[in-house]
């Protein structure tokens, strides 16, 4: 499934990338289906399987309101949870406000929330200071790109006791008896504690396969030793392959309509900068 390939861009910027690379994670089909729609379901699946928590009335803070965060928040809100958002990006923060969520700093709500979910792709989003201030039985988990978001290493100290409750569920116990429920030791909750629907896997695998085919068949010189996004036409093709699953029927442009819009009748239908 993978996360944003930051290291690829770092290699490219340093001139150390030996071959052309395709950034599949930022393709539209990957972002929307794996990150948004899949996480909208797997966040609840993972939390229910591991904790059996009831979400109605629970206070939840979701760190990050990108595609993963948006999916998580939509699911939690639908079940009656009170959801807070933390964000560094003013555009994502404004989207969260318009979607009915309160945007806060983590320090402002850390003492009162029942669940903390990280979805940023960053490191040390939840630090030992935050963990020390959490209420008893607070659930902490990660839906982001890697296991760097929660500072789990800081919890492996002599004064704290770890108790394995069930698979992928640990209680970290403070000297005063307070327990924090840590899921999957800070690894990806949806991959560690739930399942990924085959439909989503199909979309992601198709995108990856087409990227490999494009790189393999491309004429010499089309791609240099750099990182590229999947061509828009291929993104649309991936989507079209999966429409029959829903018995969906696309409307076709007339010649006159295509001319009016300045488009090819067969696509691509949106410019590369269109965000969907």
mmCIF file of C-alpha atoms in Angstrom:
data_model
loop_
_atom_site.group_PDB
_atom_site.id
_atom_site.type_symbol
_atom_site.label_atom_id
_atom_site.label_comp_id
_atom_site.label_asym_id
_atom_site.label_seq_id
_atom_site.Cartn_x
_atom_site.Cartn_y
_atom_site.Cartn_z
ATOM 1 C CA UNK A 1 0.000 0.000 0.000
ATOM 2 C CA UNK A 2 2.808 2.284 0.967
ATOM 3 C CA UNK A 3 3.154 5.925 1.862
ATOM 4 C CA UNK A 4 4.412 8.993 0.125
ATOM 5 C CA UNK A 5 7.900 8.121 -1.227
ATOM 6 C CA UNK A 6 9.727 11.055 0.360
ATOM 7 C CA UNK A 7 13.058 9.237 0.091
ATOM 8 C CA UNK A 8 12.649 8.953 -3.687
ATOM 9 C CA UNK A 9 12.322 12.716 -4.018
ATOM 10 C CA UNK A 10 15.312 13.173 -1.734
ATOM 11 C CA UNK A 11 17.405 10.866 -3.929
ATOM 12 C CA UNK A 12 16.224 12.642 -7.059
ATOM 13 C CA UNK A 13 17.028 16.072 -5.636
ATOM 14 C CA UNK A 14 20.509 14.862 -4.685
ATOM 15 C CA UNK A 15 21.047 13.440 -8.182
ATOM 16 C CA UNK A 16 21.391 9.903 -6.805
ATOM 17 C CA UNK A 17 18.368 8.306 -8.441
ATOM 18 C CA UNK A 18 19.687 5.683 -10.882
ATOM 19 C CA UNK A 19 16.429 4.926 -12.751
ATOM 20 C CA UNK A 20 13.103 6.648 -13.507
ATOM 21 C CA UNK A 21 10.509 6.153 -10.747
ATOM 22 C CA UNK A 22 6.731 6.456 -10.709
ATOM 23 C CA UNK A 23 5.061 7.915 -7.615
ATOM 24 C CA UNK A 24 1.916 5.779 -7.477
ATOM 25 C CA UNK A 25 0.887 6.926 -3.992
ATOM 26 C CA UNK A 26 -0.072 10.387 -5.236
ATOM 27 C CA UNK A 27 -2.131 9.108 -8.159
ATOM 28 C CA UNK A 28 -5.800 10.025 -7.833
ATOM 29 C CA UNK A 29 -7.078 6.446 -7.711
ATOM 30 C CA UNK A 30 -4.585 5.533 -4.957
ATOM 31 C CA UNK A 31 -5.266 8.677 -2.910
ATOM 32 C CA UNK A 32 -9.034 8.449 -3.059
ATOM 33 C CA UNK A 33 -9.613 4.720 -2.758
ATOM 34 C CA UNK A 34 -6.736 3.455 -0.621
ATOM 35 C CA UNK A 35 -6.342 6.573 1.507
ATOM 36 C CA UNK A 36 -9.842 8.060 1.728
ATOM 37 C CA UNK A 37 -12.486 5.399 1.112
ATOM 38 C CA UNK A 38 -10.570 2.428 2.493
ATOM 39 C CA UNK A 39 -9.492 4.229 5.681
ATOM 40 C CA UNK A 40 -13.082 5.407 6.174
ATOM 41 C CA UNK A 41 -13.950 1.756 6.773
ATOM 42 C CA UNK A 42 -10.759 0.276 8.197
ATOM 43 C CA UNK A 43 -10.424 2.810 11.042
ATOM 44 C CA UNK A 44 -13.638 1.506 12.590
ATOM 45 C CA UNK A 45 -12.805 -2.097 11.747
ATOM 46 C CA UNK A 46 -9.393 -1.866 13.423
ATOM 47 C CA UNK A 47 -10.648 -0.098 16.543
ATOM 48 C CA UNK A 48 -13.632 -2.412 16.988
ATOM 49 C CA UNK A 49 -11.579 -5.583 16.557
ATOM 50 C CA UNK A 50 -8.979 -4.517 19.101
ATOM 51 C CA UNK A 51 -10.916 -2.566 21.726
ATOM 52 C CA UNK A 52 -14.680 -3.143 21.215
ATOM 53 C CA UNK A 53 -15.068 0.561 21.974
ATOM 54 C CA UNK A 54 -18.418 2.306 21.463
ATOM 55 C CA UNK A 55 -17.930 5.541 19.542
ATOM 56 C CA UNK A 56 -21.122 7.434 20.326
ATOM 57 C CA UNK A 57 -20.221 10.432 22.514
ATOM 58 C CA UNK A 58 -16.516 9.603 22.608
ATOM 59 C CA UNK A 59 -14.083 12.493 22.152
ATOM 60 C CA UNK A 60 -11.572 11.713 19.417
ATOM 61 C CA UNK A 61 -8.676 13.789 18.115
ATOM 62 C CA UNK A 62 -7.461 13.019 14.600
ATOM 63 C CA UNK A 63 -4.022 14.418 13.798
ATOM 64 C CA UNK A 64 -3.983 15.349 10.118
ATOM 65 C CA UNK A 65 -6.852 16.112 7.728
ATOM 66 C CA UNK A 66 -5.455 14.780 4.482
ATOM 67 C CA UNK A 67 -7.178 11.978 2.580
ATOM 68 C CA UNK A 68 -6.642 9.449 5.395
ATOM 69 C CA UNK A 69 -7.782 11.906 8.063
ATOM 70 C CA UNK A 70 -10.863 12.854 6.052
ATOM 71 C CA UNK A 71 -11.864 9.202 5.741
ATOM 72 C CA UNK A 72 -11.348 8.532 9.450
ATOM 73 C CA UNK A 73 -13.269 11.639 10.514
ATOM 74 C CA UNK A 74 -16.240 10.896 8.260
ATOM 75 C CA UNK A 75 -16.612 7.429 9.780
ATOM 76 C CA UNK A 76 -16.204 8.584 13.373
ATOM 77 C CA UNK A 77 -18.635 11.486 12.942
ATOM 78 C CA UNK A 78 -21.246 9.153 11.455
ATOM 79 C CA UNK A 79 -21.166 7.040 14.628
ATOM 80 C CA UNK A 80 -21.683 10.033 16.895
ATOM 81 C CA UNK A 81 -18.132 10.698 18.057
ATOM 82 C CA UNK A 82 -17.041 14.242 18.924
ATOM 83 C CA UNK A 83 -14.094 14.782 16.592
ATOM 84 C CA UNK A 84 -11.265 17.304 16.871
ATOM 85 C CA UNK A 85 -8.642 17.897 14.186
ATOM 86 C CA UNK A 86 -5.027 19.039 14.364
ATOM 87 C CA UNK A 87 -3.469 20.443 11.198
ATOM 88 C CA UNK A 88 -0.409 22.403 10.014
ATOM 89 C CA UNK A 89 -1.873 23.236 6.590
ATOM 90 C CA UNK A 90 -4.362 26.152 6.558
ATOM 91 C CA UNK A 91 -6.198 24.750 3.518
ATOM 92 C CA UNK A 92 -6.781 21.355 5.158
ATOM 93 C CA UNK A 93 -7.661 23.128 8.408
ATOM 94 C CA UNK A 94 -10.277 25.261 6.627
ATOM 95 C CA UNK A 95 -11.708 22.131 4.990
ATOM 96 C CA UNK A 96 -12.042 20.565 8.434
ATOM 97 C CA UNK A 97 -13.847 23.649 9.740
ATOM 98 C CA UNK A 98 -16.248 23.602 6.780
ATOM 99 C CA UNK A 99 -16.903 19.897 7.386
ATOM 100 C CA UNK A 100 -18.003 20.705 10.944
ATOM 101 C CA UNK A 101 -14.899 19.796 12.927
ATOM 102 C CA UNK A 102 -13.112 21.933 15.491
ATOM 103 C CA UNK A 103 -9.439 22.519 14.649
ATOM 104 C CA UNK A 104 -7.243 22.573 17.752
ATOM 105 C CA UNK A 105 -3.692 22.086 18.950
ATOM 106 C CA UNK A 106 -3.106 18.661 20.448
ATOM 107 C CA UNK A 107 -2.097 20.180 23.797
ATOM 108 C CA UNK A 108 -5.514 21.823 24.097
ATOM 109 C CA UNK A 109 -7.483 18.567 24.148
ATOM 110 C CA UNK A 110 -5.004 15.854 25.137
ATOM 111 C CA UNK A 111 -6.272 15.606 28.732
ATOM 112 C CA UNK A 112 -9.924 15.073 27.751
ATOM 113 C CA UNK A 113 -9.975 12.905 24.627
ATOM 114 C CA UNK A 114 -10.781 9.200 24.667
ATOM 115 C CA UNK A 115 -9.014 8.291 21.402
ATOM 116 C CA UNK A 116 -5.957 9.735 19.628
ATOM 117 C CA UNK A 117 -5.436 8.844 15.953
ATOM 118 C CA UNK A 118 -2.424 10.005 13.916
ATOM 119 C CA UNK A 119 -2.713 10.421 10.133
ATOM 120 C CA UNK A 120 0.075 12.833 9.204
ATOM 121 C CA UNK A 121 2.997 10.867 7.753
ATOM 122 C CA UNK A 122 5.257 12.895 10.061
ATOM 123 C CA UNK A 123 7.353 11.918 13.080
ATOM 124 C CA UNK A 124 6.831 12.484 16.813
ATOM 125 C CA UNK A 125 3.300 13.822 16.397
ATOM 126 C CA UNK A 126 2.374 12.246 19.739
ATOM 127 C CA UNK A 127 5.269 12.669 22.165
ATOM 128 C CA UNK A 128 5.967 11.347 25.665
ATOM 129 C CA UNK A 129 4.707 14.665 27.052
ATOM 130 C CA UNK A 130 1.351 14.086 25.371
ATOM 131 C CA UNK A 131 1.229 10.481 26.560
ATOM 132 C CA UNK A 132 1.963 11.536 30.135
ATOM 133 C CA UNK A 133 -1.023 13.913 30.085
ATOM 134 C CA UNK A 134 -3.577 11.503 28.607
ATOM 135 C CA UNK A 135 -6.532 10.314 30.670
ATOM 136 C CA UNK A 136 -6.799 6.752 31.946
ATOM 137 C CA UNK A 137 -7.783 4.222 29.238
ATOM 138 C CA UNK A 138 -7.120 6.633 26.377
ATOM 139 C CA UNK A 139 -6.691 4.685 23.120
ATOM 140 C CA UNK A 140 -3.727 5.661 20.920
ATOM 141 C CA UNK A 141 -3.243 4.434 17.368
ATOM 142 C CA UNK A 142 -1.665 5.344 14.033
ATOM 143 C CA UNK A 143 -3.243 5.422 10.576
ATOM 144 C CA UNK A 144 -0.380 7.346 8.959
ATOM 145 C CA UNK A 145 2.357 6.217 6.624
ATOM 146 C CA UNK A 146 4.780 4.637 9.075
ATOM 147 C CA UNK A 147 5.437 3.876 12.745
ATOM 148 C CA UNK A 148 7.180 7.200 13.422
ATOM 149 C CA UNK A 149 4.134 9.255 14.387
ATOM 150 C CA UNK A 150 3.801 8.032 17.978
ATOM 151 C CA UNK A 151 6.973 8.193 20.088
ATOM 152 C CA UNK A 152 6.705 4.576 21.258
ATOM 153 C CA UNK A 153 10.423 4.389 22.121
ATOM 154 C CA UNK A 154 9.893 6.908 24.933
ATOM 155 C CA UNK A 155 7.476 4.467 26.577
ATOM 156 C CA UNK A 156 10.080 1.716 26.932
ATOM 157 C CA UNK A 157 11.450 2.979 30.219
ATOM 158 C CA UNK A 158 11.814 1.262 33.643
ATOM 159 C CA UNK A 159 9.043 3.255 35.348
ATOM 160 C CA UNK A 160 6.394 2.133 32.848
ATOM 161 C CA UNK A 161 4.947 -1.384 32.679
ATOM 162 C CA UNK A 162 3.770 -2.991 29.458
ATOM 163 C CA UNK A 163 0.925 -5.492 29.621
ATOM 164 C CA UNK A 164 -0.104 -7.429 26.505
ATOM 165 C CA UNK A 165 -3.893 -7.680 26.670
ATOM 166 C CA UNK A 166 -4.487 -9.394 23.354
ATOM 167 C CA UNK A 167 -2.839 -9.502 19.956
ATOM 168 C CA UNK A 168 -1.856 -5.972 18.845
ATOM 169 C CA UNK A 169 -3.158 -4.417 22.087
ATOM 170 C CA UNK A 170 -0.858 -3.254 24.887
ATOM 171 C CA UNK A 171 -1.683 -1.439 28.110
ATOM 172 C CA UNK A 172 1.133 0.912 29.074
ATOM 173 C CA UNK A 173 0.829 1.433 32.816
ATOM 174 C CA UNK A 174 2.121 4.504 34.666
ATOM 175 C CA UNK A 175 3.302 4.359 38.315
ATOM 176 C CA UNK A 176 0.001 5.900 39.516
ATOM 177 C CA UNK A 177 -1.972 3.126 37.811
ATOM 178 C CA UNK A 178 -3.022 5.080 34.717
ATOM 179 C CA UNK A 179 -3.250 2.955 31.594
ATOM 180 C CA UNK A 180 -2.893 4.040 27.973
ATOM 181 C CA UNK A 181 -4.153 1.565 25.371
ATOM 182 C CA UNK A 182 -1.579 1.396 22.577
ATOM 183 C CA UNK A 183 -2.568 -0.401 19.383
ATOM 184 C CA UNK A 184 -0.110 -2.277 17.146
ATOM 185 C CA UNK A 185 2.815 -0.640 18.973
ATOM 186 C CA UNK A 186 2.271 2.482 16.858
ATOM 187 C CA UNK A 187 2.337 0.677 13.518
ATOM 188 C CA UNK A 188 -0.372 1.092 10.888
ATOM 189 C CA UNK A 189 -3.697 0.169 12.474
ATOM 190 C CA UNK A 190 -5.450 -0.709 9.209
ATOM 191 C CA UNK A 191 -2.696 -3.124 8.137
ATOM 192 C CA UNK A 192 -2.047 -4.588 11.612
ATOM 193 C CA UNK A 193 -5.523 -4.845 13.113
ATOM 194 C CA UNK A 194 -8.025 -4.972 10.267
ATOM 195 C CA UNK A 195 -8.262 -6.100 6.661
ATOM 196 C CA UNK A 196 -7.994 -4.228 3.394
ATOM 197 C CA UNK A 197 -10.927 -4.895 1.015
ATOM 198 C CA UNK A 198 -10.002 -6.772 -2.148
ATOM 199 C CA UNK A 199 -11.677 -4.060 -4.220
ATOM 200 C CA UNK A 200 -9.233 -1.470 -2.899
ATOM 201 C CA UNK A 201 -6.303 -3.845 -3.378
ATOM 202 C CA UNK A 202 -7.410 -4.338 -6.967
ATOM 203 C CA UNK A 203 -7.364 -0.599 -7.637
ATOM 204 C CA UNK A 204 -3.964 -0.118 -6.011
ATOM 205 C CA UNK A 205 -2.404 -3.156 -7.691
ATOM 206 C CA UNK A 206 -3.782 -2.102 -11.088
ATOM 207 C CA UNK A 207 -2.280 1.349 -10.653
ATOM 208 C CA UNK A 208 1.096 -0.121 -9.715
ATOM 209 C CA UNK A 209 1.021 -2.592 -12.610
ATOM 210 C CA UNK A 210 0.189 0.120 -15.152
ATOM 211 C CA UNK A 211 2.995 2.290 -13.789
ATOM 212 C CA UNK A 212 5.473 -0.559 -14.307
ATOM 213 C CA UNK A 213 4.152 -1.226 -17.818
ATOM 214 C CA UNK A 214 4.430 2.460 -18.690
ATOM 215 C CA UNK A 215 8.033 2.666 -17.500
ATOM 216 C CA UNK A 216 8.966 -0.576 -19.281
ATOM 217 C CA UNK A 217 7.340 0.297 -22.616
ATOM 218 C CA UNK A 218 8.206 3.993 -22.712
ATOM 219 C CA UNK A 219 10.523 4.994 -25.575
ATOM 220 C CA UNK A 220 14.052 5.918 -24.600
ATOM 221 C CA UNK A 221 14.263 9.474 -23.372
ATOM 222 C CA UNK A 222 10.631 9.891 -22.267
ATOM 223 C CA UNK A 223 11.561 9.412 -18.619
ATOM 224 C CA UNK A 224 14.812 10.610 -17.112
ATOM 225 C CA UNK A 225 16.262 9.639 -13.727
ATOM 226 C CA UNK A 226 13.533 11.441 -11.832
ATOM 227 C CA UNK A 227 10.224 10.839 -10.028
ATOM 228 C CA UNK A 228 7.019 11.075 -12.091
ATOM 229 C CA UNK A 229 3.298 10.942 -11.399
ATOM 230 C CA UNK A 230 1.094 8.426 -13.173
ATOM 231 C CA UNK A 231 -0.267 9.947 -16.402
ATOM 232 C CA UNK A 232 -3.840 11.196 -15.982
ATOM 233 C CA UNK A 233 -5.063 8.951 -18.799
ATOM 234 C CA UNK A 234 -3.905 5.887 -16.858
ATOM 235 C CA UNK A 235 -5.605 7.059 -13.678
ATOM 236 C CA UNK A 236 -8.840 7.341 -15.614
ATOM 237 C CA UNK A 237 -8.285 3.901 -17.139
ATOM 238 C CA UNK A 238 -7.866 2.327 -13.693
ATOM 239 C CA UNK A 239 -11.159 3.885 -12.611
ATOM 240 C CA UNK A 240 -12.966 2.780 -15.774
ATOM 241 C CA UNK A 241 -11.863 -0.835 -15.269
ATOM 242 C CA UNK A 242 -13.626 -0.897 -11.890
ATOM 243 C CA UNK A 243 -16.891 0.795 -12.872
ATOM 244 C CA UNK A 244 -18.543 -2.455 -14.081
ATOM 245 C CA UNK A 245 -18.464 -3.685 -10.463
ATOM 246 C CA UNK A 246 -21.166 -1.087 -9.747
ATOM 247 C CA UNK A 247 -23.010 -1.480 -13.058
ATOM 248 C CA UNK A 248 -22.078 2.160 -13.679
ATOM 249 C CA UNK A 249 -22.579 3.612 -17.166
ATOM 250 C CA UNK A 250 -20.478 6.583 -18.239
ATOM 251 C CA UNK A 251 -22.037 9.378 -20.275
ATOM 252 C CA UNK A 252 -20.178 10.002 -23.530
ATOM 253 C CA UNK A 253 -19.465 13.461 -24.903
ATOM 254 C CA UNK A 254 -20.832 14.369 -28.299
ATOM 255 C CA UNK A 255 -18.360 15.672 -30.862
ATOM 256 C CA UNK A 256 -19.797 19.147 -30.394
ATOM 257 C CA UNK A 257 -19.494 18.972 -26.582
ATOM 258 C CA UNK A 258 -15.915 17.706 -26.759
ATOM 259 C CA UNK A 259 -15.006 20.543 -29.122
ATOM 260 C CA UNK A 260 -16.680 23.087 -26.840
ATOM 261 C CA UNK A 261 -14.658 21.860 -23.832
ATOM 262 C CA UNK A 262 -11.460 21.386 -25.823
ATOM 263 C CA UNK A 263 -11.240 17.716 -24.855
ATOM 264 C CA UNK A 264 -10.604 14.402 -26.542
ATOM 265 C CA UNK A 265 -13.800 12.333 -26.304
ATOM 266 C CA UNK A 266 -11.766 9.488 -24.821
ATOM 267 C CA UNK A 267 -9.964 11.600 -22.212
ATOM 268 C CA UNK A 268 -8.107 12.672 -20.274
ATOM 269 C CA UNK A 269 -11.018 14.708 -18.972
ATOM 270 C CA UNK A 270 -9.245 16.823 -16.370
ATOM 271 C CA UNK A 271 -5.956 18.782 -16.371
ATOM 272 C CA UNK A 272 -3.076 17.492 -14.253
ATOM 273 C CA UNK A 273 -3.612 20.166 -11.614
ATOM 274 C CA UNK A 274 -7.254 19.159 -10.988
ATOM 275 C CA UNK A 275 -7.565 17.814 -7.443
ATOM 276 C CA UNK A 276 -10.936 15.937 -7.512
#
